[in-house]
Short mmCIF file of C-alpha atoms in Angstrom, two decimals:
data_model
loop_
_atom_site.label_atom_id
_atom_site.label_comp_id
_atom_site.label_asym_id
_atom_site.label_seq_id
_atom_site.Cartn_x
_atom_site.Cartn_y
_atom_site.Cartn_z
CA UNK A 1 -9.23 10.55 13.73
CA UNK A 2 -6.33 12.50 12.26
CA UNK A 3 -3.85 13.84 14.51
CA UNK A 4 -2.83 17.29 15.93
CA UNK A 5 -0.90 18.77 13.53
CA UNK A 6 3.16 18.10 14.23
CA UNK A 7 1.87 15.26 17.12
CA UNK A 8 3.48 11.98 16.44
CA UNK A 9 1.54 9.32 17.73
CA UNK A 10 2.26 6.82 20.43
CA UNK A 11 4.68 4.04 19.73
CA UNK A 12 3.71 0.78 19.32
CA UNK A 13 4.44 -1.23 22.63
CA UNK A 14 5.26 -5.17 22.99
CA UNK A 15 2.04 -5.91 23.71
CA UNK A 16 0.86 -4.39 20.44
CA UNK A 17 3.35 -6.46 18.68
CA UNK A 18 2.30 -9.69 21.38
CA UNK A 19 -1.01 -9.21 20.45
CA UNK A 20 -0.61 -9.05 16.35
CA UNK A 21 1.97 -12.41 16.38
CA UNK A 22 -0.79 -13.94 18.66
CA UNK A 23 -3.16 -13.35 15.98
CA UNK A 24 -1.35 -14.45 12.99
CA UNK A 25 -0.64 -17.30 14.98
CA UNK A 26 -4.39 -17.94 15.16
CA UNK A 27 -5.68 -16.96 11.60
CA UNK A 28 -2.52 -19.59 10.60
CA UNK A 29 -3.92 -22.23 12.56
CA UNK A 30 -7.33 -21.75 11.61
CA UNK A 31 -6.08 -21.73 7.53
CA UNK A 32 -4.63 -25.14 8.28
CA UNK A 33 -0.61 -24.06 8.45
CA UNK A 34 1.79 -25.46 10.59
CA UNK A 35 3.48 -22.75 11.45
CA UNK A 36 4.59 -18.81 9.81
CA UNK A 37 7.67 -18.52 8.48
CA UNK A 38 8.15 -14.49 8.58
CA UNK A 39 10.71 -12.66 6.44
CA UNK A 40 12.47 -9.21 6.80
CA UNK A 41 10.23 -7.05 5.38
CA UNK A 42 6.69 -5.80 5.76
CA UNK A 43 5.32 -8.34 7.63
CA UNK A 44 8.10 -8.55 10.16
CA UNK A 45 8.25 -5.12 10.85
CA UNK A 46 4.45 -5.43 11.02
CA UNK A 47 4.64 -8.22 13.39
CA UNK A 48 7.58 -7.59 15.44
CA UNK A 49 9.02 -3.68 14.99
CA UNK A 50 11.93 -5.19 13.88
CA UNK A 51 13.47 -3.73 10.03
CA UNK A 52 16.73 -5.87 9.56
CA UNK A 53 18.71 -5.22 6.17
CA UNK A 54 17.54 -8.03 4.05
CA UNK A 55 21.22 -10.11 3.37
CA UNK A 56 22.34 -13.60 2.70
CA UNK A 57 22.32 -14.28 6.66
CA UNK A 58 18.89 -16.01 7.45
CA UNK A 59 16.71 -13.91 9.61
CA UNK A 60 13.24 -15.53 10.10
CA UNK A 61 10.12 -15.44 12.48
CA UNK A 62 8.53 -18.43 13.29
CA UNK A 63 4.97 -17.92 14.83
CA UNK A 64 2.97 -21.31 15.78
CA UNK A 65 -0.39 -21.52 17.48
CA UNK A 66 -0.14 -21.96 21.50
CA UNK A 67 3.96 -21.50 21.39
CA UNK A 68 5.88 -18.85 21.75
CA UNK A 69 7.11 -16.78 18.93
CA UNK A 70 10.76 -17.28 18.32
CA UNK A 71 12.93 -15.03 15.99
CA UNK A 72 16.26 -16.67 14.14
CA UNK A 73 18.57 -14.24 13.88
CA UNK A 74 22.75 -14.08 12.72
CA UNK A 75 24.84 -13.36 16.07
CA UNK A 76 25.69 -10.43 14.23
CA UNK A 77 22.51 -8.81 14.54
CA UNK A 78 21.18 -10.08 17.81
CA UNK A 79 22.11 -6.55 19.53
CA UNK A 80 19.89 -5.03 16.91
CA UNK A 81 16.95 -7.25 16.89
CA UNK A 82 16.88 -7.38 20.87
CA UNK A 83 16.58 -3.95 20.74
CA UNK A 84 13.03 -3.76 18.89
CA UNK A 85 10.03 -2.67 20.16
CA UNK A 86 8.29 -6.31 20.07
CA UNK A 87 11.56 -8.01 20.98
CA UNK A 88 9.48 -8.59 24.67
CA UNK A 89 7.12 -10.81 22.61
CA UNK A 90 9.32 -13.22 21.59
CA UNK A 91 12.17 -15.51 21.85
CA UNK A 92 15.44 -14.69 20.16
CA UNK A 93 17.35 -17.75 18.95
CA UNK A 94 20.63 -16.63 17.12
CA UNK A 95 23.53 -18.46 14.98
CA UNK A 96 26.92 -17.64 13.76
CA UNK A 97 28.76 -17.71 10.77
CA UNK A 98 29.78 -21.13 10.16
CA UNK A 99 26.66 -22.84 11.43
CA UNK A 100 23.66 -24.08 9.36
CA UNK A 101 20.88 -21.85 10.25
CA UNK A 102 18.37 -24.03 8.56
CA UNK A 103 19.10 -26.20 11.16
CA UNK A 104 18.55 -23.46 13.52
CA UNK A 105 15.09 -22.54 11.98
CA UNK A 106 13.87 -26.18 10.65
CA UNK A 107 14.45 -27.50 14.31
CA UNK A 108 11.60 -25.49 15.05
CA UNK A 109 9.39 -27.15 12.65
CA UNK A 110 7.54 -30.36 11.89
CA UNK A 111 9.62 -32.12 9.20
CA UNK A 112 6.69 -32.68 7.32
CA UNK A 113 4.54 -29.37 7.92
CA UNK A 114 2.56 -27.15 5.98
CA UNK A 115 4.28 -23.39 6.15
CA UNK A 116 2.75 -20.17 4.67
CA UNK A 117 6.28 -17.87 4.05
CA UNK A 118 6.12 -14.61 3.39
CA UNK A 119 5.85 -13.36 -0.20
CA UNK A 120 9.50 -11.73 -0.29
CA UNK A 121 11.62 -14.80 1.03
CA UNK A 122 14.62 -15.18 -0.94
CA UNK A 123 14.34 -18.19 -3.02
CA UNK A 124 17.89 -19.00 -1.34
CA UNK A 125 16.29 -19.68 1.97
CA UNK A 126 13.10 -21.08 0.91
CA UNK A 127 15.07 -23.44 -0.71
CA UNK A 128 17.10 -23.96 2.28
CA UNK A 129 14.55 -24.63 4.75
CA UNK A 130 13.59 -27.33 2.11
CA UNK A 131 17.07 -29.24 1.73
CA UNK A 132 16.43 -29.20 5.96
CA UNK A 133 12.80 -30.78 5.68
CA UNK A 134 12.05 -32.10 1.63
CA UNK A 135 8.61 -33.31 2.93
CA UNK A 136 7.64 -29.78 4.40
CA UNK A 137 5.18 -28.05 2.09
CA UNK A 138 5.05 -24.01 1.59
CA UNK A 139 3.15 -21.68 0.63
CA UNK A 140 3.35 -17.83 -0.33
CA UNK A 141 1.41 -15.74 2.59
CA UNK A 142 -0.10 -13.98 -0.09
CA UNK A 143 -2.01 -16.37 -0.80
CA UNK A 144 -2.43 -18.52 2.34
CA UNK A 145 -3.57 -15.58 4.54
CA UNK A 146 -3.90 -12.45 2.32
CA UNK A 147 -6.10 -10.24 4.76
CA UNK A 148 -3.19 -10.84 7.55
CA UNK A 149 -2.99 -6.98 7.71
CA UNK A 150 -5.92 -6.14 6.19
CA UNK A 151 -7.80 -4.88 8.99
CA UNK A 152 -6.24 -1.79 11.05
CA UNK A 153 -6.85 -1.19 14.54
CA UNK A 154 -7.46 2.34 15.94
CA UNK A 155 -3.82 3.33 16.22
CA UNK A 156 -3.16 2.02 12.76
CA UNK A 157 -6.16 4.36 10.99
CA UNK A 158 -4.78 6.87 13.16
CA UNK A 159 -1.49 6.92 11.32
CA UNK A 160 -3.03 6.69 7.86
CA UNK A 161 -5.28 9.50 8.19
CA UNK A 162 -2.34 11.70 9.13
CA UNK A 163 -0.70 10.57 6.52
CA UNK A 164 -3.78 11.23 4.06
CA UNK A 165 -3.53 14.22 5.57
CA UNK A 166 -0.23 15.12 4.62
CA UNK A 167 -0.44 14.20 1.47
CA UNK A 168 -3.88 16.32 0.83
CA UNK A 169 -1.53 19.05 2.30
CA UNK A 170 1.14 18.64 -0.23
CA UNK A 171 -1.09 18.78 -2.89
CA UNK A 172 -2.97 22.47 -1.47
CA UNK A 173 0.77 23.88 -1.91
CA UNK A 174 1.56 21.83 -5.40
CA UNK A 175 -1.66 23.53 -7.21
CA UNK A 176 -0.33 27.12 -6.54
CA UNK A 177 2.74 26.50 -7.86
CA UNK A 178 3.33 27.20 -11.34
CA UNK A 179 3.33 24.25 -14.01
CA UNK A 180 3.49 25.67 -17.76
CA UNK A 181 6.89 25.75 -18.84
CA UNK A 182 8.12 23.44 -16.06
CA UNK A 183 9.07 19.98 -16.83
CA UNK A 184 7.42 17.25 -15.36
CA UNK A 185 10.54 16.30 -13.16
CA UNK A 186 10.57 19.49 -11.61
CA UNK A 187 7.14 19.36 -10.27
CA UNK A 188 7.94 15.71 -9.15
CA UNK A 189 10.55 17.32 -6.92
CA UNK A 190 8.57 19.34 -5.61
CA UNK A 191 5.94 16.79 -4.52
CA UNK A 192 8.72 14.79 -3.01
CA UNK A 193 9.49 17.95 -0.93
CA UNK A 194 6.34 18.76 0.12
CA UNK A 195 5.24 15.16 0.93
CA UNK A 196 8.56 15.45 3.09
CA UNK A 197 7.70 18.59 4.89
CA UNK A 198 4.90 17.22 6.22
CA UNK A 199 5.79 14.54 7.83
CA UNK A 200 7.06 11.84 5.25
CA UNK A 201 10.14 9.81 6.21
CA UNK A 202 9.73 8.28 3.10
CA UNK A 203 8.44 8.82 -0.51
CA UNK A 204 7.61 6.27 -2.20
CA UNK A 205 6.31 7.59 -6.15
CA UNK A 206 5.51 10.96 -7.50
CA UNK A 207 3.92 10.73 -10.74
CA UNK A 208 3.20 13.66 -12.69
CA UNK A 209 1.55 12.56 -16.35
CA UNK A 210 1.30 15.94 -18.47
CA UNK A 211 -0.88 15.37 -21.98
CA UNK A 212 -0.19 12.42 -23.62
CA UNK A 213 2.01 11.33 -20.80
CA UNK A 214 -1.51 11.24 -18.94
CA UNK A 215 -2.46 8.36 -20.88
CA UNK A 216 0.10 5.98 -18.79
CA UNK A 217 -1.06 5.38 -15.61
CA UNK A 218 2.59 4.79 -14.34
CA UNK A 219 4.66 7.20 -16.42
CA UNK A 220 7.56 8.11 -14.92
CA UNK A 221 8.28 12.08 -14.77
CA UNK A 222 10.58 12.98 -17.18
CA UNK A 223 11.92 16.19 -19.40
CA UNK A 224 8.37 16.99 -21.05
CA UNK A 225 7.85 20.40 -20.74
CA UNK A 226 4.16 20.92 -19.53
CA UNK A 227 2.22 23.44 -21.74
CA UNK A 228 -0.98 25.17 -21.38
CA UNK A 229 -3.46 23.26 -22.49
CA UNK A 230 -2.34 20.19 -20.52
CA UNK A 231 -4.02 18.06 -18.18
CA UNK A 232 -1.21 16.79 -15.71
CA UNK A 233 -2.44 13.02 -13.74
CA UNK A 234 -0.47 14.14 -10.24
CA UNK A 235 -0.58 10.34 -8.05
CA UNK A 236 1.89 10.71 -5.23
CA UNK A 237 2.48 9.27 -1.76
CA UNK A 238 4.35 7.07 0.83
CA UNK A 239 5.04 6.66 4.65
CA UNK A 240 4.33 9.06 7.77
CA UNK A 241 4.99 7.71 11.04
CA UNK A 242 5.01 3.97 9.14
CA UNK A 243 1.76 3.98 7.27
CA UNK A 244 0.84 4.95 3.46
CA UNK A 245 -0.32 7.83 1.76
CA UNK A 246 -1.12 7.46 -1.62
CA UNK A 247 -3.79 10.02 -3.23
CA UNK A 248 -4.39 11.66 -7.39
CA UNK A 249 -5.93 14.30 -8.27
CA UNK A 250 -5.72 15.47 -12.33
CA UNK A 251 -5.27 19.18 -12.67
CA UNK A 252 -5.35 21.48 -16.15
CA UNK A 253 -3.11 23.93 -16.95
CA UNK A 254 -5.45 26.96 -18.09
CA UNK A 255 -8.90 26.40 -19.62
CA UNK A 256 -9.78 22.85 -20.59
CA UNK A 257 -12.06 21.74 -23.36
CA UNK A 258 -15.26 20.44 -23.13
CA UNK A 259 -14.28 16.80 -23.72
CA UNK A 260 -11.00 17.04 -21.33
CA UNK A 261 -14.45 18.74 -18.78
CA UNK A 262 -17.22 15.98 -19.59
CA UNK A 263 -14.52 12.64 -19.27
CA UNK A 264 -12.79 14.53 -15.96
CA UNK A 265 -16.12 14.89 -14.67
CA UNK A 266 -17.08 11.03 -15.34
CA UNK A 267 -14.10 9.79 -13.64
CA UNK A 268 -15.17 11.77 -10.64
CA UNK A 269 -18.39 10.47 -10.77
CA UNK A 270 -17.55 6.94 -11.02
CA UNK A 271 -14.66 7.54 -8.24
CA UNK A 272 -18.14 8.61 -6.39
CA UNK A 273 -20.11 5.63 -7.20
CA UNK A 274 -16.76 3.18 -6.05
CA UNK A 275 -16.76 5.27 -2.75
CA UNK A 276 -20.56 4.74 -2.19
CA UNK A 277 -20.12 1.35 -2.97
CA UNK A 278 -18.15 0.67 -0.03
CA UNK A 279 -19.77 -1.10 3.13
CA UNK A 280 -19.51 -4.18 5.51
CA UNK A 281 -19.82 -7.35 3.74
CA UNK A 282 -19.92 -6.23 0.23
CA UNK A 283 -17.20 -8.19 -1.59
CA UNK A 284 -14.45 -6.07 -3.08
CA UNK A 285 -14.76 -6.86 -6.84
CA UNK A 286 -18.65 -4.85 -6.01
CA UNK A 287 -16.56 -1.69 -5.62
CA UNK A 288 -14.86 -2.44 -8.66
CA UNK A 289 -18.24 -2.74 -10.70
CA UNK A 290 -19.85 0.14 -9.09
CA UNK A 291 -16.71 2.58 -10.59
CA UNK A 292 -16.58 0.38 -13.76
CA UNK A 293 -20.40 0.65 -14.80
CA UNK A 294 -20.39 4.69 -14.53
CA UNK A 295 -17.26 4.46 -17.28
CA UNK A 296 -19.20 1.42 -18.96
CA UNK A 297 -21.82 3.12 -19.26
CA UNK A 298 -20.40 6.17 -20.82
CA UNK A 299 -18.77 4.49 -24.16
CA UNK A 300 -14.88 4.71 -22.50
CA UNK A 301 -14.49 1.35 -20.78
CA UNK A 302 -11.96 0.33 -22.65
CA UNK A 303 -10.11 3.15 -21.72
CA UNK A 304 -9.86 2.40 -17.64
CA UNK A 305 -7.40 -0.25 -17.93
CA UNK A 306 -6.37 -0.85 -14.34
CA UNK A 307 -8.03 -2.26 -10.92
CA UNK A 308 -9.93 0.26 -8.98
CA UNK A 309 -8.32 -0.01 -5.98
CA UNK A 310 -5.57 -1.43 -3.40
CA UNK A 311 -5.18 -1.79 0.43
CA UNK A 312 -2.35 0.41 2.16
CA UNK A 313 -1.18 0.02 5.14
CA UNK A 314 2.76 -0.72 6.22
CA UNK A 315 3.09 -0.73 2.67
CA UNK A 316 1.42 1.34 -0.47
CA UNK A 317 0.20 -1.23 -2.53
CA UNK A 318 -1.30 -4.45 -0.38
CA UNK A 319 -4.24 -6.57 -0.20
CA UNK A 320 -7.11 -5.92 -0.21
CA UNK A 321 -7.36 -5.38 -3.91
CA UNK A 322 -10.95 -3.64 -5.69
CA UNK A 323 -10.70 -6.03 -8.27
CA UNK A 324 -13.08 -8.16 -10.82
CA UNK A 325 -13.35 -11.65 -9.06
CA UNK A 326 -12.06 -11.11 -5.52
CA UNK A 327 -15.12 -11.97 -3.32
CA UNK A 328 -13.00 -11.28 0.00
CA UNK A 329 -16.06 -9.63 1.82
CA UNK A 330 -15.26 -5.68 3.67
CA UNK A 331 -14.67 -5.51 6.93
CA UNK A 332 -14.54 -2.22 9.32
CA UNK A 333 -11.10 -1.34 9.23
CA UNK A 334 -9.37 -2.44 5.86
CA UNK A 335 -8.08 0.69 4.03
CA UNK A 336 -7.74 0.91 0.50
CA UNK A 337 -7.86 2.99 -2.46
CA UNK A 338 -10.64 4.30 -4.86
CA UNK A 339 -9.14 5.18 -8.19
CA UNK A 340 -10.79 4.82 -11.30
CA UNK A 341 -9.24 6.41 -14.75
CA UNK A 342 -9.26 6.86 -17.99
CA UNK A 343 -6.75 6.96 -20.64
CA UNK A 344 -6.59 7.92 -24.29
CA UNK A 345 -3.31 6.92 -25.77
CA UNK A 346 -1.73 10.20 -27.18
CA UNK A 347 -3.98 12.68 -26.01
CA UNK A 348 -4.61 12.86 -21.88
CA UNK A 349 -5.52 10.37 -18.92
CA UNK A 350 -7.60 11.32 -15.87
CA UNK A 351 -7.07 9.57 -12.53
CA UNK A 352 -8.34 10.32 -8.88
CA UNK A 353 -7.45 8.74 -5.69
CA UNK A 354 -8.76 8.51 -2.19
CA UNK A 355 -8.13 6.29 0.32
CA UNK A 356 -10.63 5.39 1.95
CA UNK A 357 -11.44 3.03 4.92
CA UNK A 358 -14.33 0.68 5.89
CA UNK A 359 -16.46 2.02 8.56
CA UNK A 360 -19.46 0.28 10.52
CA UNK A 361 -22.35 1.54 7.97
CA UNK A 362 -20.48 2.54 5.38
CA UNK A 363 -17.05 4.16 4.14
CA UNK A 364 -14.54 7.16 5.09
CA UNK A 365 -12.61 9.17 2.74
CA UNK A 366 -9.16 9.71 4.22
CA UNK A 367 -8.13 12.48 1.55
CA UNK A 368 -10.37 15.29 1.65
CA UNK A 369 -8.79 17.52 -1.39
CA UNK A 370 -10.95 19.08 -3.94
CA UNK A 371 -11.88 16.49 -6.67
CA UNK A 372 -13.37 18.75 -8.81
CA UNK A 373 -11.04 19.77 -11.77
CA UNK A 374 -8.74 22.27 -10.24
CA UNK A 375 -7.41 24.61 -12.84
CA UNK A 376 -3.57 25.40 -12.21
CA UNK A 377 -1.38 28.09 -13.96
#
C-alpha cells in the first residue's frame, strides 16, 4: 500500500490522536497502572502530534482510563503545544516559571499510584514527581506496556512502505555509483543524499562496512579506501513523512570468491527462512530461530552476533524485538526487521535487511531490492 510517487499522505487528525491516547489509556488500565506519564519524545509525538524541545521545563502527558487526557506544559510553550494536531484531544494545563510543576502534574495523580513513564524521562523529573508523591510507584513504559506502538494501523503501514520505498530507491542509484577508490565516507554521503531526495526529512545512520570493516555490524564510515575485492555491508535509513526506513543489502566490488559467494548466499537464505517464519501468533524469538538454525546449521553461528530483528515505526529501532526469549506473540500490523549476518573479524561481514510487516496469513516484505549479491564497480 505504498504511495503515489511524490504524494504525501493525509495528516493525522485529532481524532487519530483521540483515538491512540484512548487506547493507551485502556491497555494502561488493563496492565494495572494508574495512570501514563508521557514524555517529549516518541511516544508523545506518537500520542499527541506534539514534538516539544526536550529542556529542564516539565512537559508531561498524563493519560488515565475514563478521564480526559491532560497535557502539563511551561506557559512558555502553551502557544506551541495548542497548536498540535491532537491538541483537540486533550486538556492543556500550563505553569510558569516560578511555580512547582510537580505540583501541577502530581495533582493529577493518586499519591500512592502505580505510573508506567516513558523510557526517556529525565531522571530530574522522575525524581520530581517522586519528592511530590514518595508512595507513588513507577515504572519504565518499556517494560510496562512494550507493544504500545507495536501494531500500525492502515495509515501508519502506509507511511512505512513509502518509506521502504525510498530507501529501496536510494539504494537502485547507490549500486551504479562507483565504489573502488572511494572512501567509505564518501559513499555514506551519498546515501544520506539519496535517502534525502526521496523523501527523507531525516537520516538517521548510513553505514557502509568495506572488508574487514564488514565484520562490525555498526562501524562507523570512515577514511578506508574501498578496494576491489571488497565486500561493502551498506545498512541505511530513517524517517519519511514520520515513519522508519531502515534496509542492508551487502554488495562486492568486482568478482567475489567462492567463500565471500557460499556465506553471502547463506545469509540470504536464512534472511529467507526469518521472513517465512513470520505469521500471526508465532512468538518473536521463533523468527529469531528460524534465521539462526540456517547459520547454525552451516558451522558460522558464532559468527551472527546480533538479534535478528527490531520493530520500526515513529522511531528506527523499537519493540518488537526478533529475539531469543521474547514470547510476545505477532500480531497483523507490527513492523519489524529481518536481518541476519555474519561476521568474520578481519576479513568481511554480510548483512541484509527487510522490513517486513505482519499480515493476516503470513508476512510482507516492505523493501523489495535485489538480495542477491549485487556486484558494484
Amino acid at each position: 500500500m505504498a504511495l503515489a510517487t511524490g504524494s504525501d499522505p493525509a495528516p493525522f487528525t485529532a481524532a487519530d490522536y483521540a483515538t491512540r491516547m484512548r487506547r493507551a489509556a485502556r491497555a494502561a488500565e488493563e496492565a494495572g497502572l494508574d495512570a501514563l506519564l508521557i514524555a517529549p519524545g516518541p511516544d508523545l509525538l506518537w500520542l499527541t502530534g506534539y514534538r516539544p524541545v526536550e529542556t529542564e521545563r516539565l512537559t508531561l502527558l498524563v493519560l488515565r482510563a475514563g478521564r480526559e487526557p491532560v497535557l502539563v506544559v511551561p506557559t512558555l510553550e502553551a502557544p506551541d503545544a495548542a497548536a498540535a494536531a491532537g491538541a483537540g484531544a486533550l486538556t492543556l494545563r500550563d505553569w510558569t516559571d516560578g511555580q512547582d510543576p510537580y505540583e501541577a502534574a502530581g495533582s493529577l495523580l493518586a499519591p500512592a499510584g502505580r505510573f508506567g513513564i516513558s523510557d526517556n524521562a529525565w531522571a530530574m523529573h522522575l525524581l520530581g514527581l517522586h519528592r511530590r508523591h514518595p508512595d507513588a510507584r513507577h515504572l519504565a513504559l518499556g517494560e510496562a506496556l512494550p507493544m504500545l506502538r507495536a501494531v500500525k494501523d492502515a495509515a501508519e503501514l502506509e507511511r512505512l512502505a513509502a518509506a521502504g520505498a525510498a530507501a529501496d530507491a536510494a539504494f537502485e542509484e547507490i549500486r551504479v555509483l562507483p565504489f573502488a577508490g572511494r572512501r567509505e565516507k564518501e559513499v555514506a554521503a551519498d546515501l544520506d543524499t539519496l535517502l534525502r531526495r526521496h523523501g527523507h526529512s531525516q537520516v538517521d545512520f548510513t553505514i557502509v562496512g568495506s572488508g574487514p570493516n564488514g565484520a562490525n555490524p555498526h562501524h562507523e564510515a570512515g577514511e578506508r579506501v574501498i578496494e576491489r575485492g571488497d565486500m561493502v555491508v551498506l545498512d541505511f535509513g530513517g524517517l519519511k513523512h514520520g515513519y522508519g526506513s531502515d534496509t542492508t543489502r551487502t554488495v562486492h566490488v568486482g568478482e567475489p570468491t567462492e567463500e565471500e559467494r557460499r556465506v553471502h548466499d547463506l545469509v540470504r537464505q536464512a534472511q529467507e527462512a526469518g521472513f517465512r517464519a513470520v505469521r500471526p501468533g508465532a512468538a518473536c524469538q521463533y523468527v529469531d530461530r528460524a534465521a539462526r538454525e540456517v547459520i547454525d546449521a552451516a558451522g558460522y553461528g558464532e559468527y551472527f552476533i546480533h538479534r535478528t530483528g527490531h520493530g520500526i515505526g515513529v522511531t528506527t529501532h523499537e519493540p518488537p524485538y526478533m529475539i531469543e526469549g521474547e514470547e510476545q506473540p505477532l500480531v497483523p500490523g507490527m513492523c519489524f526487521s529481518v536481518e541476519p549476518g555474519i561476521y568474520l573479524p578481519g576479513r568481511f561481514g554480510v548483512r541484509i535487511e527487510d522490513i517486513v510487516t505482519v499480515t493476516e496469513d503470513g508476512g510482507r516484505r516492505l523493501n523489495r531490492t535485489e538480495r542477491e549479491m549485487v556486484l558494484v564497480e
